[in-house]
CSV table of C-alpha atoms (C1' of nucleotides) in Angstrom, one decimal:
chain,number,residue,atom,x,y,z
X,30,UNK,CA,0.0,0.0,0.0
X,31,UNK,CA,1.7,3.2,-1.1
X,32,UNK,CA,1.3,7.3,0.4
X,33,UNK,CA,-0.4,10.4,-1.6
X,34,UNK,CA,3.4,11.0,-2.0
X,35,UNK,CA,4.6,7.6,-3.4
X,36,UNK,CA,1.8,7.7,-5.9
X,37,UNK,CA,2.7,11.6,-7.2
X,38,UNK,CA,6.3,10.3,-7.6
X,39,UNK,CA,5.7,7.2,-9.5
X,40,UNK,CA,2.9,9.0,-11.7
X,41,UNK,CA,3.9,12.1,-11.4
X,42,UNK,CA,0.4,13.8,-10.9
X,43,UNK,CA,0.5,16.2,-8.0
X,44,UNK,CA,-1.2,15.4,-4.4
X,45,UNK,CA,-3.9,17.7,-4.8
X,46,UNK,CA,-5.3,16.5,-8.2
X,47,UNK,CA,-4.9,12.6,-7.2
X,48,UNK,CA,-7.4,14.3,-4.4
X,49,UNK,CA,-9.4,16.3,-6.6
X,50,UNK,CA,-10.3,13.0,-8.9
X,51,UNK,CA,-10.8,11.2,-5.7
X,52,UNK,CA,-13.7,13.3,-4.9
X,53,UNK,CA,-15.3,14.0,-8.3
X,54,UNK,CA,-15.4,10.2,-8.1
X,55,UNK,CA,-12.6,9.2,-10.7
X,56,UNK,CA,-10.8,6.6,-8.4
X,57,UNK,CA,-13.3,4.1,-6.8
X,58,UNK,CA,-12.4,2.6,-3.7
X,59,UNK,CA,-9.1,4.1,-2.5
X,60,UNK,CA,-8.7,3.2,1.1
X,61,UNK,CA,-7.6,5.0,4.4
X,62,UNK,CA,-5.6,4.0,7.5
X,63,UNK,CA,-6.4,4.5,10.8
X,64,UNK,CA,-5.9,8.3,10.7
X,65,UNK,CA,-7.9,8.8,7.4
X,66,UNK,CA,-4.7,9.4,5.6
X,67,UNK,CA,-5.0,8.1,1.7
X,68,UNK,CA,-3.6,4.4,0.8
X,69,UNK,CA,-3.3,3.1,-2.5
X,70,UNK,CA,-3.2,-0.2,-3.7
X,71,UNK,CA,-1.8,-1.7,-7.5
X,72,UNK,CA,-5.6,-1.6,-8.3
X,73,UNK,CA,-5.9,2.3,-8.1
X,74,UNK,CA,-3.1,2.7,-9.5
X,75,UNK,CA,-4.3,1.1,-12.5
X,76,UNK,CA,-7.4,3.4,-12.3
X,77,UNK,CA,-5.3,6.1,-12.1
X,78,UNK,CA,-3.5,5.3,-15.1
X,79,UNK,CA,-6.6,4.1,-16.5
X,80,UNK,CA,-8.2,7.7,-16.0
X,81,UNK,CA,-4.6,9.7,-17.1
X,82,UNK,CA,-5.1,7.6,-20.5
X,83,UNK,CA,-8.6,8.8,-20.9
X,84,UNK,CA,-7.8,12.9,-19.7
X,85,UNK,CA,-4.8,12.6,-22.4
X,86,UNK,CA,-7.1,11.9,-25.1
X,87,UNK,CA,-9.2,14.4,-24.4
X,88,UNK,CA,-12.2,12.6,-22.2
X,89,UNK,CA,-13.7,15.0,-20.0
X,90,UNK,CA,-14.1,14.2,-16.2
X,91,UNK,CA,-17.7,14.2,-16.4
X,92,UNK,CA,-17.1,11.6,-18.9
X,93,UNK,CA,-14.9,9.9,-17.2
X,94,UNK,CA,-17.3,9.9,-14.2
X,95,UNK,CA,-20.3,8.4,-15.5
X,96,UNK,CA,-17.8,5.6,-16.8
X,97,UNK,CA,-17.0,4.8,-12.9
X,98,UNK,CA,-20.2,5.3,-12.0
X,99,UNK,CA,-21.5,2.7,-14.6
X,100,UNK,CA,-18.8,0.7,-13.4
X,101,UNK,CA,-19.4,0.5,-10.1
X,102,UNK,CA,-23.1,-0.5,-11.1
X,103,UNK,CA,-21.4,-4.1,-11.9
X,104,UNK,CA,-21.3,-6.4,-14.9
X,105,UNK,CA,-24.8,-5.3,-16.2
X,106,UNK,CA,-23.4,-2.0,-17.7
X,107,UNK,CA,-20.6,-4.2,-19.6
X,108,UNK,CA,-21.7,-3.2,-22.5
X,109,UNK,CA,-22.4,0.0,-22.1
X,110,UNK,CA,-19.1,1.2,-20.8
X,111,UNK,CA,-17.6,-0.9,-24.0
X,112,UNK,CA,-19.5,1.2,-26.3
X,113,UNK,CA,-18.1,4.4,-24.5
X,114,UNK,CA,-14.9,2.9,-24.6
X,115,UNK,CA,-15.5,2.2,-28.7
X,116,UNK,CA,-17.1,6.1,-29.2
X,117,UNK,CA,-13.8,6.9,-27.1
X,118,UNK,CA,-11.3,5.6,-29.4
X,119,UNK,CA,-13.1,6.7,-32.7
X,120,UNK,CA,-12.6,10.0,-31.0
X,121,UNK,CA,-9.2,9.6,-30.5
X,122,UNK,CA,-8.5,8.3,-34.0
X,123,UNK,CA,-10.2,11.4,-35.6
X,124,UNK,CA,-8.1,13.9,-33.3
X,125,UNK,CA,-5.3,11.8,-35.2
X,126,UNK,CA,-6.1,12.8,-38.0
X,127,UNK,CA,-6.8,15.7,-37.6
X,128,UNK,CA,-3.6,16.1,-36.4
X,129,UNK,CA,-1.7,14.9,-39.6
X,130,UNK,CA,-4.1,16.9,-41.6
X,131,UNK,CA,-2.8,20.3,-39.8
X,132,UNK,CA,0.6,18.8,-39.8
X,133,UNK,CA,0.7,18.7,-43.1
X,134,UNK,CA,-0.1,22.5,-43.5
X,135,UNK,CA,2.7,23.4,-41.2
X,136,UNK,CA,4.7,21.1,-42.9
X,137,UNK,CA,3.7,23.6,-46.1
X,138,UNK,CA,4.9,26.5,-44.4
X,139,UNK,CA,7.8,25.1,-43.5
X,140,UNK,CA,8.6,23.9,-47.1
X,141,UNK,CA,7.9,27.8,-47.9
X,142,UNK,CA,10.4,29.0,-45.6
X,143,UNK,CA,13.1,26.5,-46.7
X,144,UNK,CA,12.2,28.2,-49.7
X,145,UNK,CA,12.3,32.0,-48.8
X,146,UNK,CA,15.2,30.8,-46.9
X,147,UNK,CA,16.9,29.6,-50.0
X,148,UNK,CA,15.9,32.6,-51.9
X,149,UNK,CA,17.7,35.4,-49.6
X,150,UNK,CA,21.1,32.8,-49.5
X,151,UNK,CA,20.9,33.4,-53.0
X,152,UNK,CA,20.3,37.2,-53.2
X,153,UNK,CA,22.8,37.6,-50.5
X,154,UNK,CA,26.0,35.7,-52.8
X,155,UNK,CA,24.9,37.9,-56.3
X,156,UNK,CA,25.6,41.2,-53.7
O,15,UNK,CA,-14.1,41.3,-50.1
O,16,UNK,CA,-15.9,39.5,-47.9
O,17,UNK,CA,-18.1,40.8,-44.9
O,18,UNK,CA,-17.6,39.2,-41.4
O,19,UNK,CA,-21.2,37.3,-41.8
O,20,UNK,CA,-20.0,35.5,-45.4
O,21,UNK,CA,-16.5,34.3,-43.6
O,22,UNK,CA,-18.0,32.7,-40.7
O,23,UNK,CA,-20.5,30.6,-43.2
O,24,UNK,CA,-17.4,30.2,-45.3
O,25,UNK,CA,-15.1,29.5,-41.9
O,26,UNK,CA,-17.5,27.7,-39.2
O,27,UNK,CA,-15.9,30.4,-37.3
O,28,UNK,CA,-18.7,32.6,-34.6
O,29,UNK,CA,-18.4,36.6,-35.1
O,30,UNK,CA,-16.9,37.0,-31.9
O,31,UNK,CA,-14.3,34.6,-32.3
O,32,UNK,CA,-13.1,36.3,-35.6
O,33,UNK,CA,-13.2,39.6,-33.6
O,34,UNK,CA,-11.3,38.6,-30.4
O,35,UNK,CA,-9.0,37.0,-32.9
O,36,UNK,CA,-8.3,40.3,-34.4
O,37,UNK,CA,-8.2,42.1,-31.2
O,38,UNK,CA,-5.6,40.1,-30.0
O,39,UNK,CA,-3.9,40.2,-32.5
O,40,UNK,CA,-3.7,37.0,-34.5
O,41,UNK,CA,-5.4,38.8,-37.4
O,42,UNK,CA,-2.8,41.0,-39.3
O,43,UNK,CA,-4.0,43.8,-41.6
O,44,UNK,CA,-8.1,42.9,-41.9
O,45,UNK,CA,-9.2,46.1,-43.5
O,46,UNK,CA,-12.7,48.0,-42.8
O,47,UNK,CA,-15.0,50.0,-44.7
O,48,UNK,CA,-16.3,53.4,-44.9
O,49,UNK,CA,-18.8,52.3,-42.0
O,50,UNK,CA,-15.8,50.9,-39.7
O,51,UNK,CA,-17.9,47.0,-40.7
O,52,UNK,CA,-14.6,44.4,-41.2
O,53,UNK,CA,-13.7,43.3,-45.1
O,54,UNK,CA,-12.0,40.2,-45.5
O,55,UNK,CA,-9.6,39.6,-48.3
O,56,UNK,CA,-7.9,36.1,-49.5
O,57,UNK,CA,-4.5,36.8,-47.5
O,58,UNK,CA,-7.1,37.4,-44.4
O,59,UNK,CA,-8.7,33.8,-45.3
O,60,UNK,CA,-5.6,32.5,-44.9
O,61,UNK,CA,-4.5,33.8,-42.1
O,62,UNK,CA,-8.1,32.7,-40.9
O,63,UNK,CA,-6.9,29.2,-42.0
O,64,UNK,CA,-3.8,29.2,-40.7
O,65,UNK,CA,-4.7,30.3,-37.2
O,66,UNK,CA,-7.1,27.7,-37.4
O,67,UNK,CA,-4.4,25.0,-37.6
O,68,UNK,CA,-2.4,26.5,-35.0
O,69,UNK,CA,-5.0,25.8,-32.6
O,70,UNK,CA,-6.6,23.0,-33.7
O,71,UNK,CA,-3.0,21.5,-33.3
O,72,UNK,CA,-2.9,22.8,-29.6
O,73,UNK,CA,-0.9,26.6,-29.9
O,74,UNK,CA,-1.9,28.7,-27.1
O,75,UNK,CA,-3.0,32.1,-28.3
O,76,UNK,CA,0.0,33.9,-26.7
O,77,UNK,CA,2.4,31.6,-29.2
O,78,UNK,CA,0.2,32.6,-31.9
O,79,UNK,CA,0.3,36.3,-31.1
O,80,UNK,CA,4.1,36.2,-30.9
O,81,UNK,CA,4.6,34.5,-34.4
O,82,UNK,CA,2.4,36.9,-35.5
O,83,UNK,CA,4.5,40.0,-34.1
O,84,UNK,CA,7.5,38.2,-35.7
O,85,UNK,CA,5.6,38.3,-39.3
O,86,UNK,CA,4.9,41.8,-39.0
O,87,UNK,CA,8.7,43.0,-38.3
O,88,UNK,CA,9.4,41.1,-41.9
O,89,UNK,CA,12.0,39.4,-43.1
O,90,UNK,CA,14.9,39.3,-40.6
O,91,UNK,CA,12.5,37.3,-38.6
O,92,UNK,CA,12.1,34.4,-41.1
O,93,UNK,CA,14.1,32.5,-39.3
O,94,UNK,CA,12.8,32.9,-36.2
O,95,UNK,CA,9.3,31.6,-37.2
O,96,UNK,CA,10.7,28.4,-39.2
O,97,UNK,CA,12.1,27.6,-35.7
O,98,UNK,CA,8.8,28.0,-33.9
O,99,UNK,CA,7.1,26.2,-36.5
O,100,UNK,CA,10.1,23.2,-36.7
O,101,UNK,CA,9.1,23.2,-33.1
O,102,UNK,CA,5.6,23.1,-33.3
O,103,UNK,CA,6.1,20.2,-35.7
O,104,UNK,CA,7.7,18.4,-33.1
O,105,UNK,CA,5.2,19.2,-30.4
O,106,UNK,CA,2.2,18.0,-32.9
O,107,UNK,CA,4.7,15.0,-33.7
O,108,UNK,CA,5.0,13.9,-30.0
O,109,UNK,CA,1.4,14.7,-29.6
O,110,UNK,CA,0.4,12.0,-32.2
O,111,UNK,CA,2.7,9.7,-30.7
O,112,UNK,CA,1.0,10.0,-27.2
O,113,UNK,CA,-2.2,9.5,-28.9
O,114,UNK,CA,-1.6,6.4,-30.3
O,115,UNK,CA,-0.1,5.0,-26.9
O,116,UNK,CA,-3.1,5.6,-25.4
O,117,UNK,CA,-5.2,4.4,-27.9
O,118,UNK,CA,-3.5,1.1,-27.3
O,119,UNK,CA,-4.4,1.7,-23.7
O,120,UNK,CA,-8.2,1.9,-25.0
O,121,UNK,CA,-7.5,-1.0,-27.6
O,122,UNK,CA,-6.3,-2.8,-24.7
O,123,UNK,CA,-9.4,-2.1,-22.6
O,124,UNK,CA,-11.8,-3.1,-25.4
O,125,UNK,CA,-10.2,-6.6,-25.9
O,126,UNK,CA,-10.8,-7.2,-21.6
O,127,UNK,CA,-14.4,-6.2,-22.5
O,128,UNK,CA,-14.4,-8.8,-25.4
O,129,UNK,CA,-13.7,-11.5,-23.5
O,130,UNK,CA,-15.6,-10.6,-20.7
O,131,UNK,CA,-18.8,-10.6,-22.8
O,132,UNK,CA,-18.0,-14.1,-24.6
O,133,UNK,CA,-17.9,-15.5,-21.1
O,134,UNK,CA,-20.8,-14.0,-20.0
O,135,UNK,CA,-22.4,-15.6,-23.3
O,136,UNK,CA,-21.4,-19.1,-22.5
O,137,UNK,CA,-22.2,-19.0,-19.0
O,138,UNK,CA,-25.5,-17.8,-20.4
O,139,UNK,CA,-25.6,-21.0,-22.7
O,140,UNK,CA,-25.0,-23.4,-20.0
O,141,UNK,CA,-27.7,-22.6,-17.9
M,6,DA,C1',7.2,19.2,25.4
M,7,DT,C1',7.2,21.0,21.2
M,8,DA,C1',8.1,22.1,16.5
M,9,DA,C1',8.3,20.1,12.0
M,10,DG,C1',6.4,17.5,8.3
M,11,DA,C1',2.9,14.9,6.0
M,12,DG,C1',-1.7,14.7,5.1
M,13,DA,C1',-6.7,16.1,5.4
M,14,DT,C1',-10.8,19.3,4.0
M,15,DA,C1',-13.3,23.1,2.1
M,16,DA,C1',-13.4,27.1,-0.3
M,17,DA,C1',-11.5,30.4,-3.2
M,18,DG,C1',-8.5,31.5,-7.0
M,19,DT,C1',-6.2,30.8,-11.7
M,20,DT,C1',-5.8,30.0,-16.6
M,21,DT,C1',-7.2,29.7,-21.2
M,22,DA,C1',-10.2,30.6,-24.8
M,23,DC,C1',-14.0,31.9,-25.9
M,24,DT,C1',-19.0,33.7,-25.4
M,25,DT,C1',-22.6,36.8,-24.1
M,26,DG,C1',-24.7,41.0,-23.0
M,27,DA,C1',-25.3,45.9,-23.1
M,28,DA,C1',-25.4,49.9,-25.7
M,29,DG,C1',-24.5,52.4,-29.8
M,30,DT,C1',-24.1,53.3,-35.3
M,31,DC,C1',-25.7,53.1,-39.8
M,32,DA,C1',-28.0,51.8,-44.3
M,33,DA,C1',-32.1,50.0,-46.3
M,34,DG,C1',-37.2,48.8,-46.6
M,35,DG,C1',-42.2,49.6,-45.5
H,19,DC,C1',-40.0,58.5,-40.2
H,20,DC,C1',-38.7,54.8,-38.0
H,21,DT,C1',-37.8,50.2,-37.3
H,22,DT,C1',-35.1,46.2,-38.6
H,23,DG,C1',-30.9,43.9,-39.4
H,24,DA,C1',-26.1,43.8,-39.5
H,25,DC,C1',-22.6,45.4,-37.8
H,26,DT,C1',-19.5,47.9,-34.0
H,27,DT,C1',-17.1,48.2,-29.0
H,28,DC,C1',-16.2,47.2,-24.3
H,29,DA,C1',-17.0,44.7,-20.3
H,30,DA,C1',-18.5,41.0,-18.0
H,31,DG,C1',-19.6,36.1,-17.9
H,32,DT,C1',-18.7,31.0,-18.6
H,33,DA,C1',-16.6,26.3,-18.7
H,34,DA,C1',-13.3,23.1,-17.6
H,35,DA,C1',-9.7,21.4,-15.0
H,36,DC,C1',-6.9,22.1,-12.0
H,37,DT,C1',-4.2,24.8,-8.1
H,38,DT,C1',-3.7,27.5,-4.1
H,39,DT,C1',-4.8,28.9,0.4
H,40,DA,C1',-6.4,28.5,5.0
H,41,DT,C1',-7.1,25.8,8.8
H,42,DC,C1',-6.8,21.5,11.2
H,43,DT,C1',-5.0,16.8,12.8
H,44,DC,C1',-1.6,13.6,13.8
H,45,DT,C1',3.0,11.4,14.1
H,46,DT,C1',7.7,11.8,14.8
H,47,DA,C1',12.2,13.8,15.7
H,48,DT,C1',14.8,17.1,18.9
DNA sequence: ATAAGAGATAAAGTTTACTTGAAGTCAAGG
DNA sequence: CCTTGACTTCAAGTAAACTTTATCTCTTAT
């Protein structure tokens, strides 16, 4: 069972946010010791890996809520978290390409620069 | 020329978006006519466009402002943008490699669910 | 005994990027 | 004439996801 603090230096998330998805009801069952001091087991840590995946691609946490929330119902929402899991990662592959369709304009104003670039080398050995 | 109305139909850009845009400065040279109502050119289109990529591919306004300060001191600052755009490259670049990691994260996720439902199914078919 | 250090809660604050609202201008149509 | 519609500006409001602050408790080292 690890501390707040082992958990923000193995994940690198900070205290207070681990705390803040703790209470918008992100992480299901973390424990406490005696003192109510925070103890987390391998299984939140997956969940907390679980929910960094989904805030990465761009999930929001009331999203990502009603996914715990379904979960917690138990195996009769199965399918239901699947297809949000499926609508998820359609999601994610349209952000990719989206992503190589404005990478590829950049990449065109980049090949206009090497141009311009190429252009004022030029100008500058005729002088 | 183009009124404000006719780009946002042509853009899927809001009014005020387009404005704030301008008011902060990501905008160069829009021109206005004898009423002080904006008139959009093709170079403002593309600007339009361009800023559009920008953030759709995650640059913070205040990046955008600054590249756009650059353009407007003209050519000795050529350089200077190709090296913020090489390293927006980059940053979309690592972007779309994060994405696909965690899509194997959801991929990963989506297979549990698989075989949890074909067990469910045959325990269904015994009984 | 006591002061430091880790952790807890609740509430307020921050940041970013818009969005909305209030109030005014101006040309055109009934 | 005067209202409607399409603009304008400036200021204030919103949403999302944290982050910071204030205050409190408890264990541990000096």
């Amino acid at each position: 069972m690890l501390t707040i603090k082992e958990v923000t230096e193995l994940t690198g998330i900070a205290a207070p946010t681990l705390r803040y998805y703790e209470k918008e009801g992100l992480l299901p069952h973390v424990k406490r010791n005696e003192n109510g001091k925070r103890l987390y087991d391998e299984e939140d840590l997956s969940w907390i890996h679980f929910v960094t995946a989904l805030r990465a691609t761009g999930m929001p946490i009331a999203q990502i809520q009603k996914y715990v929330y379904l979960y917690k119902e138990g195996d009769s929402t199965i399918s239901e978290r699947k297809r949000m899991m499926l609508y998820h990662k359609k999601d994610i592959e349209r952000s990719i390409r989206e992503l190589y369709l404005n990478l590829d304009k950049i990449n065109y104003k980049l090949a206009l620069y090497d141009v311009l670039e190429s252009q004022i080398e030029r100008t500058s050995i005729k002088i």
